[in-house]
Coordinates of C-alpha atoms in Angstrom, one line a residue:
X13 CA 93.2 70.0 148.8
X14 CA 95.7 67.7 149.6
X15 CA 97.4 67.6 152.9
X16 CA 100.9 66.3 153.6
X17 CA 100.0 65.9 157.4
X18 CA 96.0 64.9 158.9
X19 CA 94.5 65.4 161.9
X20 CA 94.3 62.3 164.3
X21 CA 90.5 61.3 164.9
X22 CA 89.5 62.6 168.2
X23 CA 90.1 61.1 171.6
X24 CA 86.1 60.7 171.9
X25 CA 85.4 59.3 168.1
X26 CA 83.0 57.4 168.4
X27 CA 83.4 53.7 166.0
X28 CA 80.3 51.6 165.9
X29 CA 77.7 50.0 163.3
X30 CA 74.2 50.4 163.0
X31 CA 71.0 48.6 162.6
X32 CA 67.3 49.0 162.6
X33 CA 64.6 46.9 164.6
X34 CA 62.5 45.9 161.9
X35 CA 65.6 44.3 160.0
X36 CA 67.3 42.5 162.5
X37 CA 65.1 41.9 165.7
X38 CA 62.8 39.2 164.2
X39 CA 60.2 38.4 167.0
X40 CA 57.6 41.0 165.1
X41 CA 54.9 39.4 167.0
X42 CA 56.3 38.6 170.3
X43 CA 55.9 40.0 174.3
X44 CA 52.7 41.9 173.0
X45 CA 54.3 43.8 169.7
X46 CA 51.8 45.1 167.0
X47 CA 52.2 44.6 163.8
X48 CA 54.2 47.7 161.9
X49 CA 53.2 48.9 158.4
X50 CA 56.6 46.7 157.4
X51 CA 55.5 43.5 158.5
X52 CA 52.2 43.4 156.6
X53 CA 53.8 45.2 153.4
X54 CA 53.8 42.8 150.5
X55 CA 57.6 40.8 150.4
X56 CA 59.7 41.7 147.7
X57 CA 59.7 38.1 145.4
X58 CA 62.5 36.1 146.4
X59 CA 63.1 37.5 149.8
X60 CA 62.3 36.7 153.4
X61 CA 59.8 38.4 155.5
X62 CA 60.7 40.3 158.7
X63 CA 59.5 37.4 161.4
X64 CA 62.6 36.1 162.2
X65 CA 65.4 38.3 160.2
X66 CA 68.5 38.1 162.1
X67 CA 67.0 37.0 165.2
X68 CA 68.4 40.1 167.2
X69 CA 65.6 40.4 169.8
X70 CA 66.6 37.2 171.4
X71 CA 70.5 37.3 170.8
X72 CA 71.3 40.8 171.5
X73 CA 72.9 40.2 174.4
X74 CA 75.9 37.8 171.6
X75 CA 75.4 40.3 168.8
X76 CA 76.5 43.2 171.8
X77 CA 79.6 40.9 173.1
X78 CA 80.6 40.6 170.0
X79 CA 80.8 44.6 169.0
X80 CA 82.5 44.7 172.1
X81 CA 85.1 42.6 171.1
X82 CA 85.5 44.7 168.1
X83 CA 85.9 47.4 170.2
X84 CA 82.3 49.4 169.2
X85 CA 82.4 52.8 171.4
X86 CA 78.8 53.5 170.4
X87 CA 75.6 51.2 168.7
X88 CA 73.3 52.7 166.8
X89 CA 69.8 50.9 166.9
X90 CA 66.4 51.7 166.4
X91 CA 63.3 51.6 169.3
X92 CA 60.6 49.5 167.3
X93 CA 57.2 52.2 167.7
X94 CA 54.9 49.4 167.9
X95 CA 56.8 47.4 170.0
X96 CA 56.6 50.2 173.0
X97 CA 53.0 51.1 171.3
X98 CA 51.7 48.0 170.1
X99 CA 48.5 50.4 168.3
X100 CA 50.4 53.2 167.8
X101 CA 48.0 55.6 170.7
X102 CA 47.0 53.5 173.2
X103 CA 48.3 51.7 176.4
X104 CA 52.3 51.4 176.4
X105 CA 53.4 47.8 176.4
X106 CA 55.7 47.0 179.5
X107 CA 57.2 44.2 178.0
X108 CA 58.1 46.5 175.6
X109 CA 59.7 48.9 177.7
X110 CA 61.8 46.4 179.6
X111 CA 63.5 44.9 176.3
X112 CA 65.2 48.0 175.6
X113 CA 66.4 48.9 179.0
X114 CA 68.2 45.2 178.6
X115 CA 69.5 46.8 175.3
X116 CA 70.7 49.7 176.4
X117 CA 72.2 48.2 179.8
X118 CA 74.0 45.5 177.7
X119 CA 75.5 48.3 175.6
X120 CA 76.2 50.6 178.7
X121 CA 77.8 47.2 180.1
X122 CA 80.9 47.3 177.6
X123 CA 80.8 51.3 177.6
X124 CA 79.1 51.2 174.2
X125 CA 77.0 54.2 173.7
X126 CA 73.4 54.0 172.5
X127 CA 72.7 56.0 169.6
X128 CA 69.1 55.1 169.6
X129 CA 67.1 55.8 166.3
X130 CA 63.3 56.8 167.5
X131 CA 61.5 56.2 163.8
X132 CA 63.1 53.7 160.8
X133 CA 60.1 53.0 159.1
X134 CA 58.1 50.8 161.2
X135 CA 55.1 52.9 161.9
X136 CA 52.7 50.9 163.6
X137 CA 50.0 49.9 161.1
X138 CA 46.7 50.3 163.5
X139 CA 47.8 54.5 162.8
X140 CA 48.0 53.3 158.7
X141 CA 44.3 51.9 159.1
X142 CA 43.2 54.1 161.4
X143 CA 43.8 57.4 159.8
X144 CA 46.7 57.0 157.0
X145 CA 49.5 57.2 158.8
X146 CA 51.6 60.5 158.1
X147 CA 48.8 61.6 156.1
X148 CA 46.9 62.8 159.2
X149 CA 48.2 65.6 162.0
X150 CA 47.1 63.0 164.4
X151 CA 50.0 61.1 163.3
X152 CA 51.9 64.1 164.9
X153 CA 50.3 64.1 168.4
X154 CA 51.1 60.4 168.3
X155 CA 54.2 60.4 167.4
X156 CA 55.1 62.9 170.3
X157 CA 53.6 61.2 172.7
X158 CA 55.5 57.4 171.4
X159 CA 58.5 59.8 171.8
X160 CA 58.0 61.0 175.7
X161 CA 57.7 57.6 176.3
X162 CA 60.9 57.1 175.2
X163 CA 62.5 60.1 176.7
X164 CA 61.1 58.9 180.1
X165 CA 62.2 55.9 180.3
X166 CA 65.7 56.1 178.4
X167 CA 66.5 59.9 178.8
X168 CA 68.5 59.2 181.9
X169 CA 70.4 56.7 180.2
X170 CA 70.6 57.8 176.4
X171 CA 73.1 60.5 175.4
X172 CA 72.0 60.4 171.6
X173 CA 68.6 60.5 169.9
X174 CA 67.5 60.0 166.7
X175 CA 64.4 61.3 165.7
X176 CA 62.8 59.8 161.8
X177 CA 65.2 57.8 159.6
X178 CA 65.8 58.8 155.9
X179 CA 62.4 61.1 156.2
X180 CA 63.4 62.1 152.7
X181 CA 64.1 58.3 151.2
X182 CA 60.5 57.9 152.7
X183 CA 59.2 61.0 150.6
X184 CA 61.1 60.7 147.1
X185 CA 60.4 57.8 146.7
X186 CA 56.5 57.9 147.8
X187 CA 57.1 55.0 150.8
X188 CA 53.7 56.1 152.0
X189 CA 51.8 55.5 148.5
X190 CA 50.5 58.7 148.3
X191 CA 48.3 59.6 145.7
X192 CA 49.5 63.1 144.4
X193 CA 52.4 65.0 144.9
X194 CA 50.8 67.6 147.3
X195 CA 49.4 64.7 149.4
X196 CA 53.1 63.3 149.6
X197 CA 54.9 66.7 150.8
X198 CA 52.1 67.3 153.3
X199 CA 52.8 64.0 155.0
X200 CA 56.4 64.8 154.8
X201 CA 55.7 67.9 156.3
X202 CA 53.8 66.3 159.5
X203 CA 56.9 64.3 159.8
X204 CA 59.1 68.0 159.8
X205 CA 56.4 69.5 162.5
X206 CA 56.5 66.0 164.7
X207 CA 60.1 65.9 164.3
X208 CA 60.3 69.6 165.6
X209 CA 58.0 69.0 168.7
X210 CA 59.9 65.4 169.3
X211 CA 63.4 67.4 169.6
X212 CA 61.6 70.3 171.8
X213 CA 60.3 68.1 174.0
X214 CA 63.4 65.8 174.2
X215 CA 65.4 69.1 175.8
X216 CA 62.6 69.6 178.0
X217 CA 62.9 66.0 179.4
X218 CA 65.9 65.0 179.2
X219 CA 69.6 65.7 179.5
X220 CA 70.2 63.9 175.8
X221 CA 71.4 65.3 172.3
X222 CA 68.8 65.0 169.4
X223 CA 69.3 65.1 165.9
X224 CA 67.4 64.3 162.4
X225 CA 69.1 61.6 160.9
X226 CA 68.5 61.7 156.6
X227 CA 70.0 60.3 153.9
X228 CA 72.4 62.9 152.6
X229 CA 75.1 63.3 149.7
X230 CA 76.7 65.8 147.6
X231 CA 75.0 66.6 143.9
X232 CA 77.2 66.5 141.5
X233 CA 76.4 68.7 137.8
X234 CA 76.6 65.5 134.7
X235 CA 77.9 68.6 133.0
X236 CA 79.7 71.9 133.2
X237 CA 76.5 73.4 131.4
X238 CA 74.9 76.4 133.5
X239 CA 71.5 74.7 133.3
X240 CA 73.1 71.3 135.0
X241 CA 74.6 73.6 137.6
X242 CA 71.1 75.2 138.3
X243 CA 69.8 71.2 138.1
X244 CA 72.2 70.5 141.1
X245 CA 71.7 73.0 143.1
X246 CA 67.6 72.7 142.4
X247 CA 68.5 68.9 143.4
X248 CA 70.0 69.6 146.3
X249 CA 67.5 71.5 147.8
X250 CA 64.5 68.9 147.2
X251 CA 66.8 66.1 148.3
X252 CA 68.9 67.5 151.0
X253 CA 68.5 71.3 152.4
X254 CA 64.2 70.3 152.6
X255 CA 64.9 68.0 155.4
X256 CA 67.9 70.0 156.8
X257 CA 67.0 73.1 156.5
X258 CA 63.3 72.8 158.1
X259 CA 65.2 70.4 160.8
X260 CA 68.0 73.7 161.8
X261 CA 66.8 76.8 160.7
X262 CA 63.2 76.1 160.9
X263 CA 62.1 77.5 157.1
X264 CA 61.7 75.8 153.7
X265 CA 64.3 76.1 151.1
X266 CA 63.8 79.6 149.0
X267 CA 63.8 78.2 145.4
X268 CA 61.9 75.2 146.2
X269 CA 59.1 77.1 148.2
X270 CA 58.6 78.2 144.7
X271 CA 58.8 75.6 142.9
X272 CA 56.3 73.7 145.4
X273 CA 53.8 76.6 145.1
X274 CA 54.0 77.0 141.2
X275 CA 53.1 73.3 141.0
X276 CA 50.7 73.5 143.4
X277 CA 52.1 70.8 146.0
X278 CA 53.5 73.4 148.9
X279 CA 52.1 72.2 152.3
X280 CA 49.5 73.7 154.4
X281 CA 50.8 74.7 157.7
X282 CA 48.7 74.5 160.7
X283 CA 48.6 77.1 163.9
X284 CA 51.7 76.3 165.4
X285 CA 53.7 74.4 163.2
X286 CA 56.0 77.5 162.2
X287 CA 56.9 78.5 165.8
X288 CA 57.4 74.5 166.6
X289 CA 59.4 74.4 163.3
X290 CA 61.5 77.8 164.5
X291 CA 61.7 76.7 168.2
X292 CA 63.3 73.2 167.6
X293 CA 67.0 73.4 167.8
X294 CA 69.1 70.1 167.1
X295 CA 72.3 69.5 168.6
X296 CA 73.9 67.4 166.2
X297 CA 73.4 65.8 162.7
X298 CA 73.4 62.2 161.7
X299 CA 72.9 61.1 158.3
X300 CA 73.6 58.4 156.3
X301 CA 75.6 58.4 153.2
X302 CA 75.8 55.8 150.0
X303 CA 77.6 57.6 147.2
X304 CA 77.1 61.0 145.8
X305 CA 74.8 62.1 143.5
X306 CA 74.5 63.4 139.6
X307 CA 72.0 65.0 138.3
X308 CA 71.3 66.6 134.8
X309 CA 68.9 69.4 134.0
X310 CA 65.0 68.3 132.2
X311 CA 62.3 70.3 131.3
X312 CA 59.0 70.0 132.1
X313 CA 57.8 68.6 129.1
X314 CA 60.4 65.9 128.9
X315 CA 60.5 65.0 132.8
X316 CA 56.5 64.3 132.6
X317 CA 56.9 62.1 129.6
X318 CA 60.0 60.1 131.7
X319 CA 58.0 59.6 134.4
X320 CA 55.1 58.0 132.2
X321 CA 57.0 56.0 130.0
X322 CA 58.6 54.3 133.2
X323 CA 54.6 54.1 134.7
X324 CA 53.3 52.4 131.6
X325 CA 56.2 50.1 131.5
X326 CA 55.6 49.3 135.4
X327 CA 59.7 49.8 135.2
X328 CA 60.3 49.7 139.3
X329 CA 62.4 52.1 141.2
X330 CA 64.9 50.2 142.7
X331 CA 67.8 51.7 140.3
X332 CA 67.1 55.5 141.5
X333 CA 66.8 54.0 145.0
X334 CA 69.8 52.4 145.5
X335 CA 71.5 55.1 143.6
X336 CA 69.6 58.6 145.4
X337 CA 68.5 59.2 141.8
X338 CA 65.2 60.6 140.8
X339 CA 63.3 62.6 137.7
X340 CA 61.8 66.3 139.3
X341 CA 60.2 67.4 135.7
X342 CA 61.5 71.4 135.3
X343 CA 64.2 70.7 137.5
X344 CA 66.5 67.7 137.4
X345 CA 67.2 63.9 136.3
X346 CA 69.2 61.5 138.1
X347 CA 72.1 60.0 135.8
X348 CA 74.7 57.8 135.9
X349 CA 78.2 58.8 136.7
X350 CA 80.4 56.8 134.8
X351 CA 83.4 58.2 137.0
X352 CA 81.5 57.0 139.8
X353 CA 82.4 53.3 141.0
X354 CA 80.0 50.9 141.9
X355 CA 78.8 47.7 143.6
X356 CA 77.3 44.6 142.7
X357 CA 74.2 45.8 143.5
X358 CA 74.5 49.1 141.8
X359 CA 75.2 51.1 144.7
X360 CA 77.8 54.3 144.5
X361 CA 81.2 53.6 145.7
X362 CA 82.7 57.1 146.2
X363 CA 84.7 58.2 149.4
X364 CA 85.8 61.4 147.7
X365 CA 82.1 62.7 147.8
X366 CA 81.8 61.6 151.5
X367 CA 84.2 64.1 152.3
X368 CA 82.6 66.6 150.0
X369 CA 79.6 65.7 151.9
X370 CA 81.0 66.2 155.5
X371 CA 82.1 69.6 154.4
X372 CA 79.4 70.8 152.9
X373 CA 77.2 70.5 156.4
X374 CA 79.4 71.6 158.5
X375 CA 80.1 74.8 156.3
X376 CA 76.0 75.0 156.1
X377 CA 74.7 74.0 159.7
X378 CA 78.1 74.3 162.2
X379 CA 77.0 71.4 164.2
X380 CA 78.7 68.2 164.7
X381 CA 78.5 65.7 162.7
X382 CA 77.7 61.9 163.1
X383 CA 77.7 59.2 160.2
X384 CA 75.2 56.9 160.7
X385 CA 75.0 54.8 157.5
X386 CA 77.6 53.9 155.0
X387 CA 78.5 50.2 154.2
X388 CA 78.9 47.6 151.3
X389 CA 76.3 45.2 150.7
X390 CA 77.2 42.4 148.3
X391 CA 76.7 38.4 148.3
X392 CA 79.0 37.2 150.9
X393 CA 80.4 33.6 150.7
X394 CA 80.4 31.4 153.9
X395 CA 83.5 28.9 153.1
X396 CA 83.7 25.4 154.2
X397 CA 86.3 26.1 157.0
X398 CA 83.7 29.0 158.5
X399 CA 85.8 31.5 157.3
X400 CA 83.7 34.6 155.3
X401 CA 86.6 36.6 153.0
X402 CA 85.2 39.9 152.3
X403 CA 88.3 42.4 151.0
X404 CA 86.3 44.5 149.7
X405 CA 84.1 45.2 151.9
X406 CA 87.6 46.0 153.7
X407 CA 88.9 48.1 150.8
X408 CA 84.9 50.3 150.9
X409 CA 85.4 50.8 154.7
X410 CA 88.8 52.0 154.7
X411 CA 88.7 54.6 152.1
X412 CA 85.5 56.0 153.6
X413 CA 87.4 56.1 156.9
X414 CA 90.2 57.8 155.1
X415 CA 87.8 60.3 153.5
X416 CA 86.5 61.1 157.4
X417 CA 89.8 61.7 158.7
X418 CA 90.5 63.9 155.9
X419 CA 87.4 66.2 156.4
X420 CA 88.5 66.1 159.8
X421 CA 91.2 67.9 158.5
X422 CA 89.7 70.2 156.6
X423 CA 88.3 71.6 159.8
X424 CA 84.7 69.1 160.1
X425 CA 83.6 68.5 163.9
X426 CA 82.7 64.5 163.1
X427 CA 81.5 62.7 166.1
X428 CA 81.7 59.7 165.0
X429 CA 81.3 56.9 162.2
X430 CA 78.8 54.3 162.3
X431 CA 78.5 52.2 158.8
X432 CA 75.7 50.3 157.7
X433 CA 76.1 47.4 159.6
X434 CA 77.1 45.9 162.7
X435 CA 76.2 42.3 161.7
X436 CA 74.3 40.9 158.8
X437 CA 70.0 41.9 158.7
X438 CA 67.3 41.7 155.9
X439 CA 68.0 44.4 153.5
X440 CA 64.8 46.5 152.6
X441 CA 64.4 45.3 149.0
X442 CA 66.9 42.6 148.4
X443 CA 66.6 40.3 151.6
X444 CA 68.9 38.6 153.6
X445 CA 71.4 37.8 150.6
X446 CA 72.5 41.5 150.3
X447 CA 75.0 41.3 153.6
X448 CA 76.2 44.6 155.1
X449 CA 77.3 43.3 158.7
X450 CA 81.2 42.7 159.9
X451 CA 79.4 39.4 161.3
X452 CA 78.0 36.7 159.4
X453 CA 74.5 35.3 160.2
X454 CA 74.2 32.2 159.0
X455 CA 70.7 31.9 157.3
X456 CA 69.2 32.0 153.8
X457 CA 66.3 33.5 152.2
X458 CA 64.4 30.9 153.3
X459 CA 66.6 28.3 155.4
X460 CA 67.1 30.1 158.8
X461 CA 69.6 27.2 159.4
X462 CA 70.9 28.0 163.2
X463 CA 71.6 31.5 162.9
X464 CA 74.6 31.6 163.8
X465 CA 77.6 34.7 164.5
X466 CA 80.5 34.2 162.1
X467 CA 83.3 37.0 162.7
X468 CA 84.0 38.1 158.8
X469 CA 87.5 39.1 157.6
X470 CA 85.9 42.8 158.5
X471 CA 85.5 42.0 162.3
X472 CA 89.2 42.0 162.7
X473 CA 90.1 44.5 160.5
X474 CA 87.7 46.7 161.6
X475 CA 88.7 45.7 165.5
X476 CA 92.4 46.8 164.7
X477 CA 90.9 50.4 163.1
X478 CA 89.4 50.6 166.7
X479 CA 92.0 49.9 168.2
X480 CA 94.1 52.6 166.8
X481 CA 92.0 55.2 166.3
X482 CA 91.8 55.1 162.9
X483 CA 95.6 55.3 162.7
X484 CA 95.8 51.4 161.1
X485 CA 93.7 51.6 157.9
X486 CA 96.2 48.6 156.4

């Protein structure tokens, strides 16, 4: 619907950025850190490692002046595991320790808010070798235990938790290399049952909020067809209400229960992972959004023959990653939308289904709502005067602001907005050249140059949005 008057964003919103340790802090083997299943993971060709990224762990305290200057009321960042746990269950590193109480006093210097992400990725690889990660229930014990570590020493001064990063990112697209489908869900499902304990025992400790923190859209029918409608509301649940659902209600999707049993990839749940799973109670939910989602119905048949066609041609992933598209045979294809805008990199631009989004869990879960991902990464061009022009990066944030103010509107409790990224960090699959940040770091691929902060044209527009509460969106 179309309003003729909005709501103002709240008093408390809270306007930040986001990052993750792994792609920004550099320093991977530094101050007694182990080595995370990240840094020894083969290098996409053409890209940088994750030694040095953006440097972060030695220039936090510039990056954090700097967000204060744009005005940042919160800073979402990520607690590396091996960092704190350099072997993932054994002694705790105190070097460790200390470097994010600096973080999170820098942050607490400016009144910035930590949002502080427990899991993005990094497990540390002694678990990997030791047992096969989040294929084991020990990964569960550890996990808990990394996580009262954190709550101990942070809980005092951490109002938001995070608990795993795009858990269902890591699961579609098989992150963990998993050999069979049931293999796959039954690691995803230790990270549900970790997840569960993590948030119980983070209200037991501490005074903090804690919420799952997925990568969530709206699924959009390629059709009007009854069978795409089924598609998308099949999709929906294996890409969305799994991780949701499990996280607030405690129970599996209905219909997908189903279809996991039928194809013989349910999970097995141990003594006490149901009451865990019923008995954890989030208090928020972040999630990270990219563009919505389309979907179209396949059969079986045809969806098995997809995914071998692409396997014999070794075709990578990367276009149903960037785009939250997958093949489920009997259930649904990802497809193209060809009303759907996109970015150079072939990432959705779609605002409208950010506020279809934001509805949609707030009418499902009635807790408030926090956006921590949404951003536009393209090449960026340093000119000669040290100026970096980025318009549209401009023209992405502002509609996506406008979206959030109008779901506020609609009646959504939002929290806050915190897009994907508060300066420039190695992107997952395409390096350092795919630049998300408001501020330029001033390295290559391979040339780290000096590293340097360049405010963007985004820095000061994004400091004026700040600044007015979202009011100025010129």
């Amino acid at each position: 619907m179309e309003h003729l008057r909005q709501k103002p964003f709240p008093k408390d919103f809270l306007w930040g950025a986001s990052s993750s340790a792994y792609q920004c802090e550099g320093a991977w083997d530094e101050d007694g850190k182990g080595p995370s299943v990240q840094d020894v993971a083969p290098v996409m060709p053409g890209t940088t490692d994750w030694k040095v990224t953006s440097d972060h762990y030695h220039r936090f305290r510039e990056d954090i002046a700097l967000m204060a200057e744009m005005g940042f009321t919160e800073y979402r960042f990520s607690i590396a595991w091996p960092r704190i746990i350099p072997d993932g269950d054994g002694e705790i590193n105190a070097r460790g320790v200390a470097h994010y109480h600096e973080v999170i006093d820098e942050c607490q210097k400016y009144g910035i808010q930590p949002v502080v992400t427990l899991y993005h990725f990094d497990l540390p690889d002694a678990l990997q070798k030791k047992y096969g990660g989040w294929s084991s229930r020990q990964c569960i014990d550890d996990f808990v235990r990394y996580c009262e570590v954190c709550f101990k020493e942070y809980g005092s001064k951490v109002k938001y938790f995070l608990t795993i990063n795009e858990q269902n990112m890591m699961t579609m697209f098989n992150m963990g290399g998993y050999a069979t489908d049931k293999e796959r869900y039954q690691a995803n499902h230790h990270m549900l049952v970790a997840q569960a304990k993590a948030m119980i025992r983070c209200h037991e400790l501490c005074q903090a909020w804690i919420a799952p923190a997925p990568n969530i859209t709206c699924v959009y029918p390629a059709t009007s067809s009854p069978a795409d409608s089924l598609a998308a509301m099949d999709y929906d649940q294996i890409r969305n209400r799994l991780y949701l659902d499990v996280a607030v209600f405690g129970r599996y999707p209905e219909a997908l229960t189903v279809y996991f049993t039928q194809r013989d990839c349910m999970p097995e749940f141990a003594p006490g992972d149901e009451e865990a799973l019923l008995n954890a109670h989030p208090d928020f939910i972040a999630f990270n959004y990219y563009g919505g989602s389309t979907v179209r119905f396949v059969s079986n048949e045809d969806g098995l023959a997809a995914k071998e066609r692409a396997k014999q041609a070794g075709r990578a992933n990367m276009e149903e990653f960037m785009t939250g598209m997958m093949t489920e045979p009997g259930l649904a294809v990802g497809c193209k939308n060809p009303l759907q805008e996109q970015t150079s990199y072939g990432m959705g631009i779609d605002p409208v289904g950010l506020r279809v989004t934001l509805r949609q869990l707030w009418e499902r879960y009635g807790l408030p709502l926090l956006i921590t991902e949404n951003g536009c990464g393209v090449k960026d061009t340093l000119n000669e005067d040290g100026t970096v022009h980025d318009d549209y990066r401009i023209d992405y944030l502002r509609r996506h602001i406008a979206a959030c103010r109008e779901a506020i509107t609609d009646g959504v409790d939002l929290m806050g907005y915190s897009p994907w990224s508060a300066f420039d960090l190695v992107s997952t699959h395409q390096g350092i050249s795919k630049r998300y940040g408001m501020i330029y770091v001033n390295r290559d691929e391979f040339d780290l140059k000096d590293l340097a902060r360049i405010r963007k044209d985004s820095f000061y527009w994004y400091q004026k949005v700040i600044k007015s509460n979202g009011e100025d969106l010129a």
